[in-house]
Amino acid sequence: MESPVTRLETVLISLPMLAGVLRRMHRLFLRVFRRAARFI
């Protein structure tokens, strides 16, 4: 069984990574959306 402290640490460590991935995906999505908007 995990202690809540280690779980909290894991969440705190993974949050910036998750934010970076989301930002990258958002940028990629915007690029694809702009390209698609041109064709429509």
PDB file of C-alpha atoms in Angstrom:
ATOM      1  CA  MET A   1       0.000   0.000   0.000  1.00  0.00           C
ATOM      2  CA  GLU A   2       1.264   3.431  -0.982  1.00  0.00           C
ATOM      3  CA  SER A   3       1.375   6.346   1.403  1.00  0.00           C
ATOM      4  CA  PRO A   4      -0.519   9.474   0.278  1.00  0.00           C
ATOM      5  CA  VAL A   5       2.717  11.490   0.386  1.00  0.00           C
ATOM      6  CA  THR A   6       4.431   9.466  -2.348  1.00  0.00           C
ATOM      7  CA  ARG A   7       1.268   9.580  -4.448  1.00  0.00           C
ATOM      8  CA  LEU A   8       1.147  13.369  -4.058  1.00  0.00           C
ATOM      9  CA  GLU A   9       4.817  13.594  -5.034  1.00  0.00           C
ATOM     10  CA  THR A  10       4.171  11.472  -8.111  1.00  0.00           C
ATOM     11  CA  VAL A  11       1.270  13.731  -9.129  1.00  0.00           C
ATOM     12  CA  LEU A  12       3.356  16.869  -8.575  1.00  0.00           C
ATOM     13  CA  ILE A  13       6.190  15.419 -10.669  1.00  0.00           C
ATOM     14  CA  SER A  14       3.918  14.251 -13.482  1.00  0.00           C
ATOM     15  CA  LEU A  15       1.898  17.490 -13.690  1.00  0.00           C
ATOM     16  CA  PRO A  16       4.541  19.596 -15.517  1.00  0.00           C
ATOM     17  CA  MET A  17       5.193  16.700 -17.915  1.00  0.00           C
ATOM     18  CA  LEU A  18       1.469  16.412 -18.594  1.00  0.00           C
ATOM     19  CA  ALA A  19       1.205  20.178 -19.131  1.00  0.00           C
ATOM     20  CA  GLY A  20       4.080  20.049 -21.618  1.00  0.00           C
ATOM     21  CA  VAL A  21       2.468  17.186 -23.545  1.00  0.00           C
ATOM     22  CA  LEU A  22      -0.884  18.997 -23.607  1.00  0.00           C
ATOM     23  CA  ARG A  23       0.753  22.196 -24.863  1.00  0.00           C
ATOM     24  CA  ARG A  24       2.542  20.289 -27.622  1.00  0.00           C
ATOM     25  CA  MET A  25      -0.675  18.503 -28.626  1.00  0.00           C
ATOM     26  CA  HIS A  26      -2.574  21.807 -28.594  1.00  0.00           C
ATOM     27  CA  ARG A  27       0.004  23.421 -30.884  1.00  0.00           C
ATOM     28  CA  LEU A  28      -0.110  20.437 -33.234  1.00  0.00           C
ATOM     29  CA  PHE A  29      -3.925  20.496 -33.234  1.00  0.00           C
ATOM     30  CA  LEU A  30      -3.953  24.214 -34.070  1.00  0.00           C
ATOM     31  CA  ARG A  31      -1.593  23.628 -36.997  1.00  0.00           C
ATOM     32  CA  VAL A  32      -3.732  20.766 -38.336  1.00  0.00           C
ATOM     33  CA  PHE A  33      -6.915  22.784 -37.809  1.00  0.00           C
ATOM     34  CA  ARG A  34      -5.533  25.762 -39.733  1.00  0.00           C
ATOM     35  CA  ARG A  35      -4.483  23.512 -42.593  1.00  0.00           C
ATOM     36  CA  ALA A  36      -7.917  21.860 -42.639  1.00  0.00           C
ATOM     37  CA  ALA A  37      -9.682  25.239 -42.492  1.00  0.00           C
ATOM     38  CA  ARG A  38      -7.890  26.233 -45.690  1.00  0.00           C
ATOM     39  CA  PHE A  39      -9.339  23.238 -47.561  1.00  0.00           C
ATOM     40  CA  ILE A  40     -12.892  23.786 -46.310  1.00  0.00           C
TER      41      ILE A  40
END
